[in-house]
Coordinates of C-alpha atoms (C1' of nucleotides) in Angstrom, one line a residue:
Chain B
M1 CA -57.6 16.6 25.3
N2 CA -59.3 19.7 23.9
K3 CA -57.0 21.7 26.0
R4 CA -57.8 24.8 23.9
L5 CA -61.6 24.8 24.5
Q6 CA -60.9 24.3 28.2
Q7 CA -58.5 27.1 28.3
M8 CA -60.9 29.4 26.4
A9 CA -63.8 28.7 28.7
Q10 CA -61.5 29.4 31.7
N11 CA -60.4 32.7 30.2
R12 CA -64.0 33.7 29.4
E13 CA -64.8 33.1 33.0
K14 CA -61.8 35.1 34.2
L15 CA -62.8 38.0 32.0
I16 CA -66.4 38.0 33.2
E17 CA -65.3 37.9 36.7
A18 CA -62.9 40.8 36.2
G19 CA -65.6 42.7 34.3
R20 CA -68.1 42.1 37.1
D21 CA -65.6 43.6 39.6
A22 CA -64.5 46.5 37.4
F23 CA -68.0 47.5 36.3
A24 CA -69.3 47.3 39.9
R25 CA -66.4 49.4 41.1
H26 CA -66.1 52.1 38.4
G27 CA -69.3 51.8 36.4
F28 CA -69.4 50.9 32.8
A29 CA -68.0 54.1 31.4
G30 CA -65.3 54.4 34.0
A31 CA -64.0 50.8 33.7
S32 CA -60.8 50.6 31.6
M33 CA -60.6 47.5 29.4
E34 CA -56.8 47.7 29.7
E35 CA -56.8 47.5 33.5
L36 CA -59.7 45.0 33.5
T37 CA -58.0 42.5 31.3
A38 CA -54.7 43.0 33.0
A39 CA -56.3 42.1 36.3
A40 CA -57.5 38.9 34.7
G41 CA -54.0 38.2 33.5
L42 CA -54.8 38.7 29.9
T43 CA -54.9 41.6 27.3
R44 CA -57.6 43.4 25.4
G45 CA -57.0 41.0 22.6
A46 CA -58.7 38.2 24.5
L47 CA -61.6 40.4 25.3
Y48 CA -62.3 41.6 21.8
H49 CA -62.0 38.0 20.5
N50 CA -64.4 36.6 23.1
F51 CA -67.0 39.4 23.5
G52 CA -66.7 41.6 20.4
D53 CA -66.6 44.8 22.3
K54 CA -67.1 46.4 25.7
R55 CA -70.8 46.1 25.5
G56 CA -70.5 42.4 24.8
L57 CA -68.7 41.9 28.1
L58 CA -71.3 43.9 30.0
A59 CA -74.0 41.7 28.4
A60 CA -72.2 38.6 29.6
V61 CA -71.8 40.0 33.1
V62 CA -75.4 41.1 33.3
H63 CA -76.6 37.7 32.1
Q64 CA -74.6 35.9 34.8
I65 CA -75.9 38.1 37.6
D66 CA -79.4 38.0 36.2
E67 CA -79.5 34.3 36.3
A68 CA -78.1 34.1 39.8
M69 CA -80.7 36.5 41.0
A70 CA -83.5 34.5 39.5
T71 CA -82.2 31.3 41.1
E72 CA -81.9 33.0 44.5
A73 CA -85.4 34.5 44.3
Q74 CA -87.0 31.2 43.3
A75 CA -85.3 29.5 46.2
A76 CA -86.7 32.1 48.6
A77 CA -90.1 31.7 47.1
A78 CA -90.0 27.9 47.2
R79 CA -90.2 28.0 51.0
Y80 CA -93.9 28.8 50.8
D81 CA -96.7 26.6 49.5
D82 CA -99.2 29.4 49.0
L83 CA -98.8 31.0 45.6
W84 CA -99.5 34.5 46.9
L85 CA -97.0 34.3 49.7
R86 CA -94.5 33.0 47.1
L87 CA -95.0 36.0 44.9
L88 CA -94.4 38.3 47.9
A89 CA -91.4 36.3 49.0
E90 CA -90.0 36.6 45.4
G91 CA -90.5 40.3 45.3
E92 CA -89.0 40.8 48.7
A93 CA -86.0 38.7 47.7
Y94 CA -85.5 40.9 44.7
I95 CA -85.7 44.0 46.8
E96 CA -83.0 42.7 49.2
M97 CA -80.8 41.5 46.4
A98 CA -81.0 44.7 44.6
M99 CA -79.5 46.4 47.6
R100 CA -76.2 45.0 46.7
P101 CA -74.1 47.7 45.1
E102 CA -73.0 45.4 42.4
V103 CA -76.5 44.6 41.3
Q104 CA -77.6 48.2 41.4
R105 CA -74.7 49.5 39.4
I106 CA -74.5 46.8 36.8
V107 CA -78.1 45.4 36.4
L108 CA -80.2 48.4 37.4
L109 CA -78.2 51.4 36.2
D110 CA -75.6 50.6 33.6
G111 CA -77.4 47.6 32.2
P112 CA -80.5 49.4 30.9
A113 CA -78.6 52.5 29.9
V114 CA -76.1 50.6 27.8
L115 CA -78.0 47.5 26.7
G116 CA -81.5 48.9 26.5
D117 CA -84.6 47.8 28.1
P118 CA -84.2 44.7 30.3
S119 CA -87.2 43.0 28.7
R120 CA -85.3 43.0 25.5
W121 CA -82.2 41.3 26.9
P122 CA -81.3 37.8 25.6
S123 CA -81.4 36.5 29.1
Q124 CA -85.1 37.5 28.8
N125 CA -84.6 38.8 32.3
A126 CA -85.0 35.6 34.2
C127 CA -86.4 37.5 37.2
L128 CA -89.3 38.6 35.1
Q129 CA -90.0 35.1 33.7
S130 CA -90.5 33.5 37.1
T131 CA -92.8 36.4 38.2
K132 CA -94.8 35.9 35.1
Q133 CA -95.2 32.2 35.9
S134 CA -96.6 33.0 39.3
V135 CA -99.0 35.7 38.1
R136 CA -100.4 33.4 35.5
Q137 CA -101.2 30.7 38.1
L138 CA -102.6 33.2 40.5
I139 CA -105.0 34.4 37.9
Q140 CA -106.0 30.9 36.9
E141 CA -106.8 30.1 40.5
G142 CA -108.9 33.1 40.8
I143 CA -106.8 34.7 43.4
F144 CA -105.7 37.5 41.2
R145 CA -108.0 39.7 39.2
P146 CA -107.9 38.8 35.5
V147 CA -105.4 41.4 34.3
D148 CA -102.9 41.1 31.5
V149 CA -100.2 38.7 32.7
E150 CA -97.4 40.4 30.8
A151 CA -98.1 43.9 32.0
A152 CA -98.8 42.9 35.6
S153 CA -95.6 40.9 35.9
R154 CA -93.6 43.6 34.3
L155 CA -95.0 46.2 36.7
L156 CA -94.6 43.9 39.7
S157 CA -91.0 43.1 39.1
G158 CA -90.3 46.7 38.2
A159 CA -91.8 47.8 41.4
A160 CA -89.6 45.4 43.4
L161 CA -86.4 46.7 41.7
N162 CA -87.6 50.2 42.0
A163 CA -88.2 49.7 45.7
A164 CA -84.7 48.4 46.0
L165 CA -83.1 51.4 44.4
Y166 CA -85.1 53.6 46.7
V167 CA -84.0 51.7 49.7
A168 CA -80.4 51.7 48.7
A169 CA -80.3 55.4 47.9
S170 CA -81.9 56.4 51.2
S171 CA -79.8 57.7 54.0
D172 CA -80.8 54.9 56.3
P173 CA -81.3 51.8 54.3
A174 CA -82.0 49.6 57.2
A175 CA -84.9 51.8 58.4
T176 CA -86.2 52.3 54.9
L177 CA -86.3 48.6 53.9
P178 CA -89.4 47.6 55.9
K179 CA -91.3 50.7 54.6
A180 CA -90.4 49.8 51.0
I181 CA -91.5 46.2 51.5
E182 CA -94.7 47.3 53.0
S183 CA -95.5 49.6 50.2
F184 CA -94.6 46.9 47.7
R185 CA -96.9 44.5 49.4
T186 CA -99.7 47.1 49.4
M187 CA -99.3 47.6 45.7
A188 CA -99.2 43.9 45.0
E189 CA -102.4 43.5 47.0
G190 CA -104.1 45.7 44.4
F191 CA -104.1 42.6 42.2
L192 CA -106.0 40.4 44.7
V193 CA -109.6 39.7 44.2
E194 CA -110.2 39.7 47.9
R195 CA -108.0 41.8 50.0
P196 CA -106.8 40.2 53.2
G197 CA -108.6 41.5 56.3
G198 CA -106.2 43.0 58.8
E199 CA -102.8 44.3 58.2
Chain H
M1 CA -77.3 97.1 29.0
N2 CA -75.7 94.1 30.6
K3 CA -75.3 92.7 27.2
R4 CA -72.9 90.1 28.5
L5 CA -75.3 88.5 31.0
Q6 CA -77.9 88.4 28.4
Q7 CA -75.6 86.8 25.8
M8 CA -74.5 84.3 28.3
A9 CA -78.0 83.2 29.3
Q10 CA -78.8 82.9 25.6
N11 CA -75.8 80.7 25.0
R12 CA -76.6 78.5 28.0
E13 CA -80.0 78.0 26.5
K14 CA -78.6 77.2 23.1
L15 CA -76.2 74.6 24.7
I16 CA -78.9 73.0 26.7
E17 CA -81.1 72.7 23.7
A18 CA -78.3 71.2 21.6
G19 CA -77.5 68.9 24.5
R20 CA -81.0 67.8 24.7
D21 CA -81.0 66.9 21.1
A22 CA -77.6 65.2 21.0
F23 CA -78.2 63.2 24.2
A24 CA -81.6 62.1 22.9
R25 CA -80.2 61.1 19.6
H26 CA -76.9 59.4 20.5
G27 CA -77.2 58.8 24.3
F28 CA -74.9 60.4 26.8
A29 CA -71.8 58.4 26.0
G30 CA -72.3 58.6 22.3
A31 CA -72.8 62.4 22.2
S32 CA -69.7 64.3 21.1
M33 CA -69.2 67.6 22.8
E34 CA -67.4 68.9 19.8
E35 CA -70.3 68.2 17.5
L36 CA -72.9 69.3 20.0
T37 CA -71.3 72.7 20.7
A38 CA -70.7 73.2 17.0
A39 CA -74.4 72.6 16.3
A40 CA -75.1 75.4 18.8
G41 CA -72.8 77.7 16.9
L42 CA -70.2 77.6 19.8
T43 CA -67.2 75.6 20.8
R44 CA -66.3 73.4 23.8
G45 CA -64.9 76.3 25.5
A46 CA -68.3 77.8 26.2
L47 CA -69.6 74.5 27.4
Y48 CA -66.8 73.9 30.0
H49 CA -67.1 77.4 31.2
N50 CA -70.9 77.2 31.7
F51 CA -71.3 73.6 32.9
G52 CA -68.0 72.4 34.2
D53 CA -68.0 69.1 32.3
K54 CA -70.2 66.8 30.3
R55 CA -72.1 65.6 33.3
G56 CA -72.9 69.2 34.2
L57 CA -74.6 69.7 30.9
L58 CA -76.6 66.5 31.3
A59 CA -77.7 67.6 34.7
A60 CA -79.0 70.9 33.3
V61 CA -80.8 69.1 30.5
V62 CA -82.4 66.6 32.9
H63 CA -83.4 69.4 35.1
Q64 CA -85.2 71.2 32.3
I65 CA -87.1 68.1 31.1
D66 CA -87.9 67.1 34.6
E67 CA -89.6 70.4 35.4
A68 CA -91.5 70.4 32.2
M69 CA -92.8 66.9 32.9
A70 CA -93.9 67.9 36.4
T71 CA -95.7 70.9 35.0
E72 CA -97.5 68.9 32.4
A73 CA -98.5 66.1 34.8
Q74 CA -99.9 68.6 37.2
A75 CA -101.9 70.2 34.4
A76 CA -103.3 66.8 33.5
A77 CA -104.2 66.2 37.2
A78 CA -105.8 69.6 37.6
R79 CA -108.7 68.6 35.4
Y80 CA -110.1 66.5 38.2
D81 CA -111.5 67.5 41.5
D82 CA -111.3 64.1 43.2
L83 CA -107.9 63.5 44.7
W84 CA -107.9 59.8 43.7
L85 CA -108.7 60.5 40.1
R86 CA -106.0 63.2 40.1
L87 CA -103.4 60.8 41.2
L88 CA -104.4 58.4 38.5
A89 CA -104.4 61.1 35.9
E90 CA -100.9 62.2 37.1
G91 CA -99.6 58.6 36.8
E92 CA -101.1 58.1 33.4
A93 CA -99.6 61.4 32.3
Y94 CA -96.2 60.2 33.3
I95 CA -96.7 57.0 31.5
E96 CA -97.6 58.8 28.3
M97 CA -94.8 61.4 28.6
A98 CA -92.2 58.7 29.3
M99 CA -93.1 57.2 26.0
R100 CA -91.2 60.0 24.3
P101 CA -87.8 58.7 23.2
E102 CA -86.2 61.8 24.5
V103 CA -87.6 61.3 28.0
Q104 CA -86.7 57.6 28.1
R105 CA -83.2 58.0 26.9
I106 CA -82.2 61.1 28.9
V107 CA -84.3 61.0 32.1
L108 CA -85.0 57.3 32.5
L109 CA -81.8 55.6 31.2
D110 CA -78.8 57.9 31.1
G111 CA -79.9 60.2 33.9
P112 CA -79.8 57.6 36.7
A113 CA -76.8 55.9 35.3
V114 CA -74.7 59.0 35.0
L115 CA -76.1 61.2 37.7
G116 CA -77.2 58.6 40.3
D117 CA -80.5 58.0 41.8
P118 CA -83.2 60.5 40.8
S119 CA -84.3 61.1 44.3
R120 CA -80.9 62.6 44.9
W121 CA -81.1 65.0 42.0
P122 CA -81.0 68.7 42.8
S123 CA -84.3 69.1 41.0
Q124 CA -85.5 66.7 43.6
N125 CA -87.4 65.1 40.8
A126 CA -90.3 67.3 40.5
C127 CA -92.5 64.5 39.4
L128 CA -92.0 62.7 42.7
Q129 CA -92.7 65.8 44.8
S130 CA -96.2 66.3 43.4
T131 CA -97.0 62.7 43.7
K132 CA -96.0 62.9 47.4
Q133 CA -98.3 65.8 47.9
S134 CA -101.2 63.9 46.5
V135 CA -100.5 60.8 48.6
R136 CA -100.2 62.7 51.7
Q137 CA -103.6 64.3 51.2
L138 CA -105.2 61.0 50.3
I139 CA -104.0 59.5 53.5
Q140 CA -105.2 62.4 55.6
E141 CA -108.6 62.1 54.1
G142 CA -108.8 58.4 54.9
I143 CA -109.0 57.4 51.3
F144 CA -105.5 55.8 51.3
R145 CA -104.4 53.3 53.9
P146 CA -101.9 54.9 56.3
V147 CA -98.7 53.8 54.6
D148 CA -95.4 55.6 54.6
V149 CA -95.8 58.7 52.3
E150 CA -92.3 58.7 51.0
A151 CA -92.2 55.0 50.2
A152 CA -95.6 54.9 48.6
S153 CA -95.0 58.0 46.4
R154 CA -91.7 56.6 45.4
L155 CA -93.1 53.3 44.3
L156 CA -96.1 54.8 42.6
S157 CA -94.1 57.2 40.5
G158 CA -91.6 54.5 39.9
A159 CA -94.3 52.2 38.7
A160 CA -95.6 54.8 36.3
L161 CA -92.1 55.3 34.7
N162 CA -91.6 51.6 34.6
A163 CA -94.8 51.1 32.9
A164 CA -93.8 53.6 30.3
L165 CA -90.5 51.9 29.6
Y166 CA -92.4 48.7 29.2
V167 CA -94.9 50.2 26.8
A168 CA -92.2 51.9 24.7
A169 CA -90.1 48.8 24.4
S170 CA -93.0 46.6 23.4
S171 CA -93.4 45.7 19.8
D172 CA -96.9 47.3 19.6
P173 CA -96.9 50.3 21.9
A174 CA -100.4 51.4 21.0
A175 CA -101.8 48.0 22.0
T176 CA -99.7 47.7 25.1
L177 CA -100.5 51.2 26.5
P178 CA -104.0 50.4 27.8
K179 CA -102.8 47.2 29.5
A180 CA -100.0 49.0 31.2
I181 CA -102.3 51.7 32.4
E182 CA -104.8 49.1 33.7
S183 CA -102.1 47.3 35.7
F184 CA -100.8 50.6 37.0
R185 CA -104.3 51.5 38.2
T186 CA -104.7 48.1 39.7
M187 CA -101.5 48.4 41.7
A188 CA -102.4 51.9 42.8
E189 CA -105.8 50.6 44.0
G190 CA -103.8 48.5 46.5
F191 CA -103.4 51.7 48.5
L192 CA -107.1 52.4 48.7
V193 CA -109.0 51.6 52.0
E194 CA -112.1 50.7 50.0
R195 CA -111.7 49.3 46.6
P196 CA -114.1 50.6 44.0
G197 CA -116.8 48.0 43.2
G198 CA -116.8 47.1 39.5
E199 CA -114.1 47.4 36.9
Chain F
dT1 C1' -44.0 11.3 14.6
dC2 C1' -43.9 15.3 12.1
dA3 C1' -45.4 18.8 9.1
dA4 C1' -49.1 21.8 8.0
dC5 C1' -52.6 24.4 9.7
dT6 C1' -56.0 26.7 12.9
dC7 C1' -57.1 30.0 16.0
dA8 C1' -57.0 32.2 20.6
dC9 C1' -54.6 35.7 22.1
dA10 C1' -51.0 39.6 22.0
dT11 C1' -49.3 43.8 19.9
dA12 C1' -49.2 48.0 17.2
dC13 C1' -51.7 51.6 15.4
dA14 C1' -55.2 55.1 14.0
dT15 C1' -58.8 57.8 15.6
dC16 C1' -61.5 60.1 18.7
dT17 C1' -62.7 62.1 23.2
dT18 C1' -62.4 64.7 27.3
dG19 C1' -60.6 68.3 30.2
dC20 C1' -57.1 71.8 31.1
dA21 C1' -54.0 75.7 30.2
dT22 C1' -53.5 79.5 27.7
dA23 C1' -54.9 83.2 24.4
dT24 C1' -58.2 86.7 22.8
dG25 C1' -61.2 90.3 22.2
dA26 C1' -65.6 92.5 23.3
dA27 C1' -68.0 94.6 27.1
dT28 C1' -67.9 97.0 31.3
dT29 C1' -65.9 100.3 34.5
dC30 C1' -63.5 104.0 36.5
Chain N
dG1 C1' -60.8 106.4 26.7
dA2 C1' -57.6 103.3 28.9
dA3 C1' -57.6 99.5 32.0
dT4 C1' -59.6 95.5 33.4
dT5 C1' -62.7 91.6 33.5
dC6 C1' -64.4 87.5 31.9
dA7 C1' -67.0 84.7 28.5
dT8 C1' -65.5 82.2 24.9
dA9 C1' -62.0 80.2 21.6
dT10 C1' -57.8 77.6 20.7
dG11 C1' -53.9 74.4 21.4
dC12 C1' -52.4 70.5 23.8
dA13 C1' -51.8 66.2 26.5
dA14 C1' -53.5 61.9 28.3
dG15 C1' -56.2 58.1 27.6
dA16 C1' -59.8 55.1 25.6
dT17 C1' -61.7 52.1 22.1
dG18 C1' -61.7 49.2 18.2
dT19 C1' -59.2 47.1 14.3
dA20 C1' -55.5 45.1 11.6
dT21 C1' -51.8 42.3 11.9
dG22 C1' -48.5 39.2 14.1
dT23 C1' -47.4 34.9 16.8
dG24 C1' -47.1 30.7 18.9
dA25 C1' -49.3 26.8 21.3
dG26 C1' -52.4 23.2 20.2
dT27 C1' -54.8 20.3 16.9
dT28 C1' -55.0 17.4 12.9
dG29 C1' -54.0 14.2 9.2
dA30 C1' -51.0 10.9 6.9

DNA sequence: TCAACTCACATACATCTTGCATATGAATTC
DNA sequence: GAATTCATATGCAAGATGTATGTGAGTTGA
């Protein structure tokens, strides 16, 4: 029973999936709602009913990707016990994820341009939240200098995403990746009370 | 003589000015070429002749702002003799400039989304160039750790712009600004061979 | 079980936008 | 001073979004 709710949820999912594909392939402005909905086996009617407008669909798509990224990054971080190493792993995970064209186009470029600053997104930018958590603990344990948690987290996660854009846009991403990660780590080390000796 | 070239240059300037205003006010997608050109006392004909298409105008506008920003940042940096202080001043200048709505909307949001990654822009992102110069010298003089110049510059200037977006989006920009600047400095200090003692 | 109703989705339409093709007229040139 | 060039204006076609309205499957209540 409740066949309608079930159908509706399924259609929402189809539209988000189609949107994800279309936005990644053509960018937000270049994606045609007509084509997009047709690809999902529906019409624009379904889209406007479910998401209000084109931006609404983008918001839903961004939210989905954003959460998946946070989950993935936390999984990468969870492999370490040391808080500091975890933060680094999280950052590097972001950098690697943001190399995916889909993430770049949708989350890093069109997302901010169309929806505004990420920190204002309803999803609260899940990536940012987990970074904040780590930073707070690091400061409590006296490993990080007592800077403002909000600002530090914001700049750290921003640096990771920025590094990713840089890597992805470079002519030789594979060669650039390690350099970007190294610089990211160097900048993150600025927050440490005691810098690690070698390397 | 050459009244035509003169007139044309003048019209280009008018269109860029009108574009700057319209893009800042309505965003790239929301700006109507019809209104924009009318505001400049011309029609879309002039625009398409001079800039090819809408993106062409945006590129011209971005180029203009980009160069102005670089000039301003270098002026701020020039007030210091110490290279390290100069880099900080440059970064802070970027942060403050990027708080201007016009810069945010056009250079930081729509620019990358429409024209692609800034480091690929014809203007070569003047901001980045001057940062690179500073970093290179700092490494040569042994003040900075020997990291990759390209990557470090990219992340540093990215961090500055990111900090600006963060400040501007915050509910109380005036209160957030110093925190953002502090975190930026802390991250930049990660590149130093010897961290300054106090503060 | 069946009639009434709800509502998710489809369809039709009005409006606006971009970019191109063509026209025009002032400025330059021979 | 006539011919020509070319920067700009004008007319037009294709396509996009968003809204208003229609429709039919699914749900509900007696």
